[in-house]
Structures are given as C-alpha cells and as structure tokens.
PDB file of C-alpha atoms in Angstrom:
ATOM      1  CA  UNK A   1      -0.716  -4.727  15.979  1.00 69.00           C
ATOM      2  CA  UNK A   2       2.349  -3.778  14.497  1.00 81.00           C
ATOM      3  CA  UNK A   3       3.230   0.142  14.543  1.00 91.00           C
ATOM      4  CA  UNK A   4       5.828   1.453  12.301  1.00 95.00           C
ATOM      5  CA  UNK A   5       7.198   4.958  13.440  1.00 97.00           C
ATOM      6  CA  UNK A   6       8.799   7.302  10.772  1.00 98.00           C
ATOM      7  CA  UNK A   7      10.015  10.910  11.326  1.00 98.00           C
ATOM      8  CA  UNK A   8       7.480  13.260   9.798  1.00 97.00           C
ATOM      9  CA  UNK A   9       9.988  15.115   7.878  1.00 97.00           C
ATOM     10  CA  UNK A  10      13.605  15.035   6.494  1.00 98.00           C
ATOM     11  CA  UNK A  11      15.469  17.638   4.806  1.00 97.00           C
ATOM     12  CA  UNK A  12      18.508  17.522   2.646  1.00 97.00           C
ATOM     13  CA  UNK A  13      20.390  19.766   0.252  1.00 97.00           C
ATOM     14  CA  UNK A  14      20.879  18.485  -3.166  1.00 97.00           C
ATOM     15  CA  UNK A  15      23.919  16.160  -3.778  1.00 97.00           C
ATOM     16  CA  UNK A  16      23.746  15.133  -0.056  1.00 97.00           C
ATOM     17  CA  UNK A  17      22.372  11.973   1.383  1.00 98.00           C
ATOM     18  CA  UNK A  18      19.014  11.567   2.865  1.00 98.00           C
ATOM     19  CA  UNK A  19      18.430   8.961   5.523  1.00 98.00           C
ATOM     20  CA  UNK A  20      14.706   8.086   6.328  1.00 98.00           C
ATOM     21  CA  UNK A  21      14.036   5.625   9.270  1.00 98.00           C
ATOM     22  CA  UNK A  22      11.202   3.191  10.024  1.00 98.00           C
ATOM     23  CA  UNK A  23      11.266   1.885  13.709  1.00 98.00           C
ATOM     24  CA  UNK A  24       9.550  -0.943  15.393  1.00 95.00           C
ATOM     25  CA  UNK A  25      10.344  -3.416  17.927  1.00 94.00           C
ATOM     26  CA  UNK A  26      12.496  -6.276  16.253  1.00 93.00           C
ATOM     27  CA  UNK A  27      11.684  -5.120  12.797  1.00 95.00           C
ATOM     28  CA  UNK A  28      14.838  -6.735  11.652  1.00 96.00           C
ATOM     29  CA  UNK A  29      12.986 -10.117  11.587  1.00 94.00           C
ATOM     30  CA  UNK A  30      10.446  -8.585   9.093  1.00 93.00           C
ATOM     31  CA  UNK A  31      10.569  -8.011   5.361  1.00 96.00           C
ATOM     32  CA  UNK A  32      10.338  -4.162   4.780  1.00 97.00           C
ATOM     33  CA  UNK A  33       9.186  -2.465   1.722  1.00 98.00           C
ATOM     34  CA  UNK A  34       9.607   1.254   0.968  1.00 98.00           C
ATOM     35  CA  UNK A  35       7.185   3.460  -1.354  1.00 98.00           C
ATOM     36  CA  UNK A  36       7.632   6.794  -2.928  1.00 98.00           C
ATOM     37  CA  UNK A  37       4.708   8.963  -3.220  1.00 98.00           C
ATOM     38  CA  UNK A  38       4.633  12.301  -5.174  1.00 96.00           C
ATOM     39  CA  UNK A  39       1.786  14.756  -4.835  1.00 93.00           C
ATOM     40  CA  UNK A  40      -1.536  13.577  -6.584  1.00 93.00           C
ATOM     41  CA  UNK A  41       0.062  10.279  -7.604  1.00 96.00           C
ATOM     42  CA  UNK A  42      -0.295   6.645  -6.262  1.00 97.00           C
ATOM     43  CA  UNK A  43       2.439   5.085  -4.164  1.00 97.00           C
ATOM     44  CA  UNK A  44       5.446   3.396  -6.049  1.00 97.00           C
ATOM     45  CA  UNK A  45       7.496   0.744  -4.532  1.00 97.00           C
ATOM     46  CA  UNK A  46      11.039   1.776  -4.548  1.00 98.00           C
ATOM     47  CA  UNK A  47      12.601  -0.933  -2.178  1.00 98.00           C
ATOM     48  CA  UNK A  48      11.336  -4.560  -1.461  1.00 97.00           C
ATOM     49  CA  UNK A  49      12.459  -7.352   0.880  1.00 97.00           C
ATOM     50  CA  UNK A  50      14.597  -4.782   3.061  1.00 97.00           C
ATOM     51  CA  UNK A  51      17.127  -3.986   0.198  1.00 97.00           C
ATOM     52  CA  UNK A  52      16.206  -4.974  -3.390  1.00 97.00           C
ATOM     53  CA  UNK A  53      15.261  -2.099  -5.675  1.00 97.00           C
ATOM     54  CA  UNK A  54      12.369  -2.271  -7.931  1.00 96.00           C
ATOM     55  CA  UNK A  55      12.970  -2.229 -11.702  1.00 95.00           C
ATOM     56  CA  UNK A  56      13.625   1.223 -12.929  1.00 96.00           C
ATOM     57  CA  UNK A  57      14.737   2.470  -9.358  1.00 97.00           C
ATOM     58  CA  UNK A  58      18.154   4.423  -9.565  1.00 96.00           C
ATOM     59  CA  UNK A  59      21.127   2.878  -7.535  1.00 97.00           C
ATOM     60  CA  UNK A  60      21.085   5.809  -5.320  1.00 97.00           C
ATOM     61  CA  UNK A  61      18.048   4.222  -3.526  1.00 98.00           C
ATOM     62  CA  UNK A  62      19.012   1.593  -0.878  1.00 98.00           C
ATOM     63  CA  UNK A  63      17.610  -0.117   1.974  1.00 98.00           C
ATOM     64  CA  UNK A  64      18.671  -1.962   5.096  1.00 98.00           C
ATOM     65  CA  UNK A  65      17.098  -3.394   8.214  1.00 98.00           C
ATOM     66  CA  UNK A  66      18.468  -4.592  11.496  1.00 97.00           C
ATOM     67  CA  UNK A  67      17.277  -4.599  15.026  1.00 97.00           C
ATOM     68  CA  UNK A  68      14.503  -2.180  15.515  1.00 97.00           C
ATOM     69  CA  UNK A  69      15.106   0.057  12.666  1.00 98.00           C
ATOM     70  CA  UNK A  70      14.743  -0.086   8.937  1.00 98.00           C
ATOM     71  CA  UNK A  71      16.495   2.596   6.727  1.00 98.00           C
ATOM     72  CA  UNK A  72      16.041   3.964   3.298  1.00 98.00           C
ATOM     73  CA  UNK A  73      19.219   5.672   1.991  1.00 98.00           C
ATOM     74  CA  UNK A  74      19.199   8.155  -0.794  1.00 98.00           C
ATOM     75  CA  UNK A  75      22.505   9.305  -2.074  1.00 98.00           C
ATOM     76  CA  UNK A  76      23.272  12.302  -4.337  1.00 97.00           C
ATOM     77  CA  UNK A  77      19.635  13.504  -3.671  1.00 97.00           C
ATOM     78  CA  UNK A  78      18.011  15.494  -6.424  1.00 97.00           C
ATOM     79  CA  UNK A  79      15.133  17.793  -6.651  1.00 96.00           C
ATOM     80  CA  UNK A  80      13.088  15.070  -8.315  1.00 96.00           C
ATOM     81  CA  UNK A  81      13.465  12.842  -5.006  1.00 97.00           C
ATOM     82  CA  UNK A  82      11.204  15.341  -3.159  1.00 97.00           C
ATOM     83  CA  UNK A  83       8.209  13.219  -2.021  1.00 97.00           C
ATOM     84  CA  UNK A  84       6.682  11.185   0.725  1.00 97.00           C
ATOM     85  CA  UNK A  85       8.136   7.918   1.655  1.00 98.00           C
ATOM     86  CA  UNK A  86       6.273   5.217   3.519  1.00 98.00           C
ATOM     87  CA  UNK A  87       7.686   1.852   4.790  1.00 98.00           C
ATOM     88  CA  UNK A  88       5.323  -1.291   5.116  1.00 97.00           C
ATOM     89  CA  UNK A  89       5.668  -4.729   6.586  1.00 96.00           C
ATOM     90  CA  UNK A  90       3.202  -7.712   6.465  1.00 92.00           C
ATOM     91  CA  UNK A  91       2.109  -8.697  10.096  1.00 87.00           C
ATOM     92  CA  UNK A  92       1.648 -12.223  10.293  1.00 79.00           C
ATOM     93  CA  UNK A  93       1.102 -12.234  13.931  1.00 77.00           C
ATOM     94  CA  UNK A  94      -1.691  -9.712  13.670  1.00 70.00           C
ATOM     95  CA  UNK A  95      -3.562 -11.964  11.164  1.00 65.00           C
ATOM     96  CA  UNK A  96      -1.993 -11.178   7.659  1.00 62.00           C
ATOM     97  CA  UNK A  97      -2.300  -7.553   7.872  1.00 85.00           C
ATOM     98  CA  UNK A  98      -0.589  -4.922   5.635  1.00 90.00           C
ATOM     99  CA  UNK A  99       0.974  -2.329   7.773  1.00 93.00           C
ATOM    100  CA  UNK A 100       2.276   1.112   6.703  1.00 96.00           C
ATOM    101  CA  UNK A 101       4.424   3.529   8.501  1.00 96.00           C
ATOM    102  CA  UNK A 102       3.035   7.121   8.930  1.00 96.00           C
ATOM    103  CA  UNK A 103       5.262   8.451   6.355  1.00 97.00           C
ATOM    104  CA  UNK A 104       8.175  10.917   5.962  1.00 98.00           C
ATOM    105  CA  UNK A 105       8.118  13.959   3.790  1.00 98.00           C
ATOM    106  CA  UNK A 106      11.378  14.447   2.084  1.00 98.00           C
ATOM    107  CA  UNK A 107      12.231  17.982   1.412  1.00 97.00           C
ATOM    108  CA  UNK A 108      15.089  18.916  -1.074  1.00 97.00           C
ATOM    109  CA  UNK A 109      16.359  22.449   0.075  1.00 94.00           C
TER     110      UNK A 109
ATOM    111  CA  UNK B   1      -2.354  -2.167 -15.139  1.00 93.00           C
ATOM    112  CA  UNK B   2      -5.083  -1.524 -12.630  1.00 96.00           C
ATOM    113  CA  UNK B   3      -8.188   0.483 -13.775  1.00 95.00           C
ATOM    114  CA  UNK B   4     -10.379   1.654 -10.529  1.00 95.00           C
ATOM    115  CA  UNK B   5     -13.850   2.660 -11.065  1.00 93.00           C
ATOM    116  CA  UNK B   6     -16.750   3.687  -8.766  1.00 90.00           C
ATOM    117  CA  UNK B   7     -18.904   6.526  -7.529  1.00 89.00           C
ATOM    118  CA  UNK B   8     -16.974   9.465  -5.912  1.00 91.00           C
ATOM    119  CA  UNK B   9     -19.808  10.244  -3.289  1.00 95.00           C
ATOM    120  CA  UNK B  10     -21.580   7.827  -1.046  1.00 96.00           C
ATOM    121  CA  UNK B  11     -24.010   8.806   1.623  1.00 96.00           C
ATOM    122  CA  UNK B  12     -23.657   7.713   5.303  1.00 97.00           C
ATOM    123  CA  UNK B  13     -24.788   4.374   6.340  1.00 96.00           C
ATOM    124  CA  UNK B  14     -24.723   3.130   2.745  1.00 97.00           C
ATOM    125  CA  UNK B  15     -22.509   0.693   0.971  1.00 97.00           C
ATOM    126  CA  UNK B  16     -19.311   1.991  -1.025  1.00 97.00           C
ATOM    127  CA  UNK B  17     -18.597  -0.197  -4.127  1.00 97.00           C
ATOM    128  CA  UNK B  18     -15.516  -0.077  -6.194  1.00 98.00           C
ATOM    129  CA  UNK B  19     -14.265  -2.172  -9.024  1.00 98.00           C
ATOM    130  CA  UNK B  20     -10.571  -2.758 -10.141  1.00 98.00           C
ATOM    131  CA  UNK B  21     -10.042  -4.023 -13.633  1.00 97.00           C
ATOM    132  CA  UNK B  22      -6.794  -5.903 -14.434  1.00 97.00           C
ATOM    133  CA  UNK B  23      -4.955  -5.856 -17.550  1.00 96.00           C
ATOM    134  CA  UNK B  24      -1.650  -7.688 -18.353  1.00 95.00           C
ATOM    135  CA  UNK B  25      -2.382 -10.230 -15.543  1.00 96.00           C
ATOM    136  CA  UNK B  26      -5.029 -12.492 -14.338  1.00 96.00           C
ATOM    137  CA  UNK B  27      -6.853 -12.376 -11.059  1.00 97.00           C
ATOM    138  CA  UNK B  28      -6.624 -16.165 -11.036  1.00 96.00           C
ATOM    139  CA  UNK B  29      -2.764 -15.743 -10.881  1.00 96.00           C
ATOM    140  CA  UNK B  30      -1.542 -17.973  -8.264  1.00 96.00           C
ATOM    141  CA  UNK B  31       1.457 -15.645  -7.380  1.00 95.00           C
ATOM    142  CA  UNK B  32      -0.586 -12.508  -6.957  1.00 96.00           C
ATOM    143  CA  UNK B  33      -2.941 -11.220  -4.237  1.00 97.00           C
ATOM    144  CA  UNK B  34      -5.417  -8.306  -5.010  1.00 98.00           C
ATOM    145  CA  UNK B  35      -5.565  -5.710  -2.468  1.00 97.00           C
ATOM    146  CA  UNK B  36      -7.596  -2.527  -1.408  1.00 98.00           C
ATOM    147  CA  UNK B  37      -5.887   0.236   0.376  1.00 97.00           C
ATOM    148  CA  UNK B  38      -7.045   3.773   1.317  1.00 97.00           C
ATOM    149  CA  UNK B  39      -5.364   6.835   2.236  1.00 97.00           C
ATOM    150  CA  UNK B  40      -6.643   9.863   4.347  1.00 96.00           C
ATOM    151  CA  UNK B  41      -4.923  12.696   6.312  1.00 93.00           C
ATOM    152  CA  UNK B  42      -6.234  11.136   9.602  1.00 91.00           C
ATOM    153  CA  UNK B  43      -5.434   7.264   8.976  1.00 90.00           C
ATOM    154  CA  UNK B  44      -2.504   7.708   6.491  1.00 93.00           C
ATOM    155  CA  UNK B  45      -2.008   4.651   4.300  1.00 95.00           C
ATOM    156  CA  UNK B  46      -4.381   1.873   5.491  1.00 95.00           C
ATOM    157  CA  UNK B  47      -4.438  -1.729   4.021  1.00 95.00           C
ATOM    158  CA  UNK B  48      -8.049  -2.826   3.975  1.00 96.00           C
ATOM    159  CA  UNK B  49      -8.240  -6.169   2.518  1.00 95.00           C
ATOM    160  CA  UNK B  50      -7.304  -8.809  -0.287  1.00 96.00           C
ATOM    161  CA  UNK B  51      -8.390 -11.732  -2.240  1.00 97.00           C
ATOM    162  CA  UNK B  52      -6.190 -14.252  -3.904  1.00 97.00           C
ATOM    163  CA  UNK B  53      -6.376 -17.833  -5.521  1.00 97.00           C
ATOM    164  CA  UNK B  54      -4.409 -20.592  -4.571  1.00 96.00           C
ATOM    165  CA  UNK B  55      -6.194 -23.764  -5.757  1.00 95.00           C
ATOM    166  CA  UNK B  56      -9.196 -21.887  -3.896  1.00 97.00           C
ATOM    167  CA  UNK B  57     -10.011 -18.348  -3.135  1.00 97.00           C
ATOM    168  CA  UNK B  58      -8.678 -16.823   0.177  1.00 95.00           C
ATOM    169  CA  UNK B  59      -9.600 -13.583   1.794  1.00 95.00           C
ATOM    170  CA  UNK B  60      -7.977 -11.457   4.416  1.00 92.00           C
ATOM    171  CA  UNK B  61      -9.164  -8.281   5.955  1.00 93.00           C
ATOM    172  CA  UNK B  62      -7.761  -5.631   8.358  1.00 91.00           C
ATOM    173  CA  UNK B  63      -9.250  -5.730  11.880  1.00 89.00           C
ATOM    174  CA  UNK B  64     -10.272  -2.023  11.586  1.00 89.00           C
ATOM    175  CA  UNK B  65     -12.803  -2.957   8.854  1.00 93.00           C
ATOM    176  CA  UNK B  66     -13.643  -6.563   9.661  1.00 89.00           C
ATOM    177  CA  UNK B  67     -17.257  -7.422   9.348  1.00 92.00           C
ATOM    178  CA  UNK B  68     -17.958  -4.368   7.057  1.00 96.00           C
ATOM    179  CA  UNK B  69     -15.741  -5.434   4.130  1.00 97.00           C
ATOM    180  CA  UNK B  70     -16.035  -7.831   1.171  1.00 97.00           C
ATOM    181  CA  UNK B  71     -13.474  -8.418  -1.590  1.00 97.00           C
ATOM    182  CA  UNK B  72     -14.649 -10.329  -4.416  1.00 97.00           C
ATOM    183  CA  UNK B  73     -12.980 -11.539  -7.727  1.00 97.00           C
ATOM    184  CA  UNK B  74     -14.727 -11.629 -10.909  1.00 97.00           C
ATOM    185  CA  UNK B  75     -13.155 -14.068 -13.320  1.00 96.00           C
ATOM    186  CA  UNK B  76     -15.374 -13.468 -16.309  1.00 97.00           C
ATOM    187  CA  UNK B  77     -14.364  -9.794 -16.227  1.00 97.00           C
ATOM    188  CA  UNK B  78     -10.866 -10.201 -14.761  1.00 97.00           C
ATOM    189  CA  UNK B  79     -11.395  -7.755 -12.064  1.00 98.00           C
ATOM    190  CA  UNK B  80     -11.891  -7.624  -8.294  1.00 98.00           C
ATOM    191  CA  UNK B  81     -14.216  -5.435  -6.141  1.00 98.00           C
ATOM    192  CA  UNK B  82     -14.562  -3.732  -2.693  1.00 98.00           C
ATOM    193  CA  UNK B  83     -17.816  -3.564  -0.782  1.00 98.00           C
ATOM    194  CA  UNK B  84     -17.580  -1.404   2.425  1.00 98.00           C
ATOM    195  CA  UNK B  85     -20.877  -1.552   4.392  1.00 97.00           C
ATOM    196  CA  UNK B  86     -22.357   1.143   6.813  1.00 97.00           C
ATOM    197  CA  UNK B  87     -19.874   3.976   5.781  1.00 97.00           C
ATOM    198  CA  UNK B  88     -19.516   7.041   7.914  1.00 96.00           C
ATOM    199  CA  UNK B  89     -17.488  10.241   7.070  1.00 95.00           C
ATOM    200  CA  UNK B  90     -14.506   8.658   8.753  1.00 95.00           C
ATOM    201  CA  UNK B  91     -14.492   6.569   5.640  1.00 96.00           C
ATOM    202  CA  UNK B  92     -13.672   9.390   3.433  1.00 97.00           C
ATOM    203  CA  UNK B  93     -10.267   8.677   1.700  1.00 97.00           C
ATOM    204  CA  UNK B  94      -8.567   8.059  -1.608  1.00 97.00           C
ATOM    205  CA  UNK B  95      -9.035   4.521  -2.312  1.00 98.00           C
ATOM    206  CA  UNK B  96      -6.447   2.316  -4.171  1.00 98.00           C
ATOM    207  CA  UNK B  97      -6.244  -1.214  -5.487  1.00 98.00           C
ATOM    208  CA  UNK B  98      -2.875  -2.772  -5.640  1.00 98.00           C
ATOM    209  CA  UNK B  99      -1.211  -6.087  -6.852  1.00 97.00           C
ATOM    210  CA  UNK B 100       0.925  -7.926  -4.329  1.00 95.00           C
ATOM    211  CA  UNK B 101       1.382 -10.536  -1.764  1.00 92.00           C
ATOM    212  CA  UNK B 102       3.377  -8.976   0.778  1.00 88.00           C
ATOM    213  CA  UNK B 103       4.603  -6.088  -1.316  1.00 94.00           C
ATOM    214  CA  UNK B 104       2.426  -3.928  -3.415  1.00 96.00           C
ATOM    215  CA  UNK B 105       4.109  -3.527  -6.823  1.00 95.00           C
ATOM    216  CA  UNK B 106       1.410  -2.070  -8.917  1.00 96.00           C
ATOM    217  CA  UNK B 107      -1.242   0.141  -7.876  1.00 97.00           C
ATOM    218  CA  UNK B 108      -4.127   1.561  -9.499  1.00 96.00           C
ATOM    219  CA  UNK B 109      -4.501   5.444  -9.941  1.00 93.00           C
ATOM    220  CA  UNK B 110      -6.644   5.882  -7.044  1.00 94.00           C
ATOM    221  CA  UNK B 111     -10.022   7.466  -6.599  1.00 96.00           C
ATOM    222  CA  UNK B 112     -11.448   9.893  -4.014  1.00 96.00           C
ATOM    223  CA  UNK B 113     -14.415   8.596  -2.267  1.00 97.00           C
ATOM    224  CA  UNK B 114     -16.273  11.199  -0.035  1.00 97.00           C
ATOM    225  CA  UNK B 115     -18.939  10.162   2.497  1.00 96.00           C
ATOM    226  CA  UNK B 116     -21.362  12.897   3.090  1.00 94.00           C
ATOM    227  CA  UNK B 117     -25.113  13.404   2.534  1.00 92.00           C
TER     228      UNK B 117
END
C-alpha cells in the first residue's frame, strides 16, 4: 500500500515561509490533499487536488506536486498557523484506500 | 454538519458502534461518500471505510480492518453508522466521521473511544 512520508516537525519564525513535504514514489501522478489540525480539533482540509485552496483558506497557503514529492507552502507565517499538517491521497491500486501521511508539527518560533 | 454519537468505552472483544448524523446534506447524495476515520498516537490518521450511493450502495474498507468493519447508511434518519467487531485495546482512538469521495471536506467533531475492561 501507499506510504506517505512527512518530516515530523518544521519550525519557522513569524513572517517567514514554511515548507512541508510529503514524499512517496511517483506521488506526482496522484491527487494530494493537505489538512490542518489544531490541538483538540478535527482536521480541516486546506488544499485539495494538489493546489486548490479550500473555501476560506488564506492565499498564503499553496500546494504543489511533482515527481516523488508534494509540498505545502505557507508564506508570511503567523502564530495561528501553528498546528499539525497531514497529506493524504487515495490509493486506487491498493483497493480504494484513503492514505494519510504521518503528519508534520509546524512550530512558529 | 456531521454529528457523531456513541459510547466512550467499549470492552475488549465487543463491538464498537458509532453513528454520524448528517445535516445540510443527504446520505443519498450521488456526489458524496461517507467515511469513518480514526486517529491514535500509534497509528496516526487512519481511514477505515466508507459508504456511498451511485444508483446502488457501495462500500469500501481498509485492509487493516477488513472483515471486522461494517459501514451502513440509514436513509430514514439521514445518517450512517460504523460497527467494528472484536475490538482490542489497539482500537482505542479518536473516531471521526467525514464527508468526501477522495478528499475529506467536512469532518465531525470526533469522539474518543477507549477499549478497556
């Protein structure tokens, strides 16, 4: 089955750019979603289909996907962006399975 | 909105049962699927299964729980349910219901299910 690898943590100063990666062989051929999860809350989808922001998500959030790596980029990081971020794909080859990455804790210094 | 309900504690070897009530949408929607997802420190976020209607009902489930899981729609109450049989402490997690086909755009609030005697 598909395995999505994310760095456990990313730290960035306010106002800087955070880059969170999601790695898997040939992930560029899949549609990738990104979810933000704040402590004690359910995940919220921030990006779908590689690059499209969900309604109400700031333009500071963007996604890309090519080759073996999908990337969530957050520009002008704010304290409120501190959360866990998860990537997700749908594994058709594995029999219609929803697969999540292990998550990345974004810390705003 | 998705409103999840169910017991917080289940004994080992018993069946875990949860219900997700849908408002603002229909379980019969032909553009949606209705999913169960759980989260634990050991397993992270884990998709469990789904049901959806496309002229007839379809179900998919994760290989990790196949044979133990049943996801059932309830048209009269506009909700869907999860049954997970023969639970063990390893099934302890926060359980979520979520709407979406390949992307999960709406999530219920989540409920902690503890498997213990």
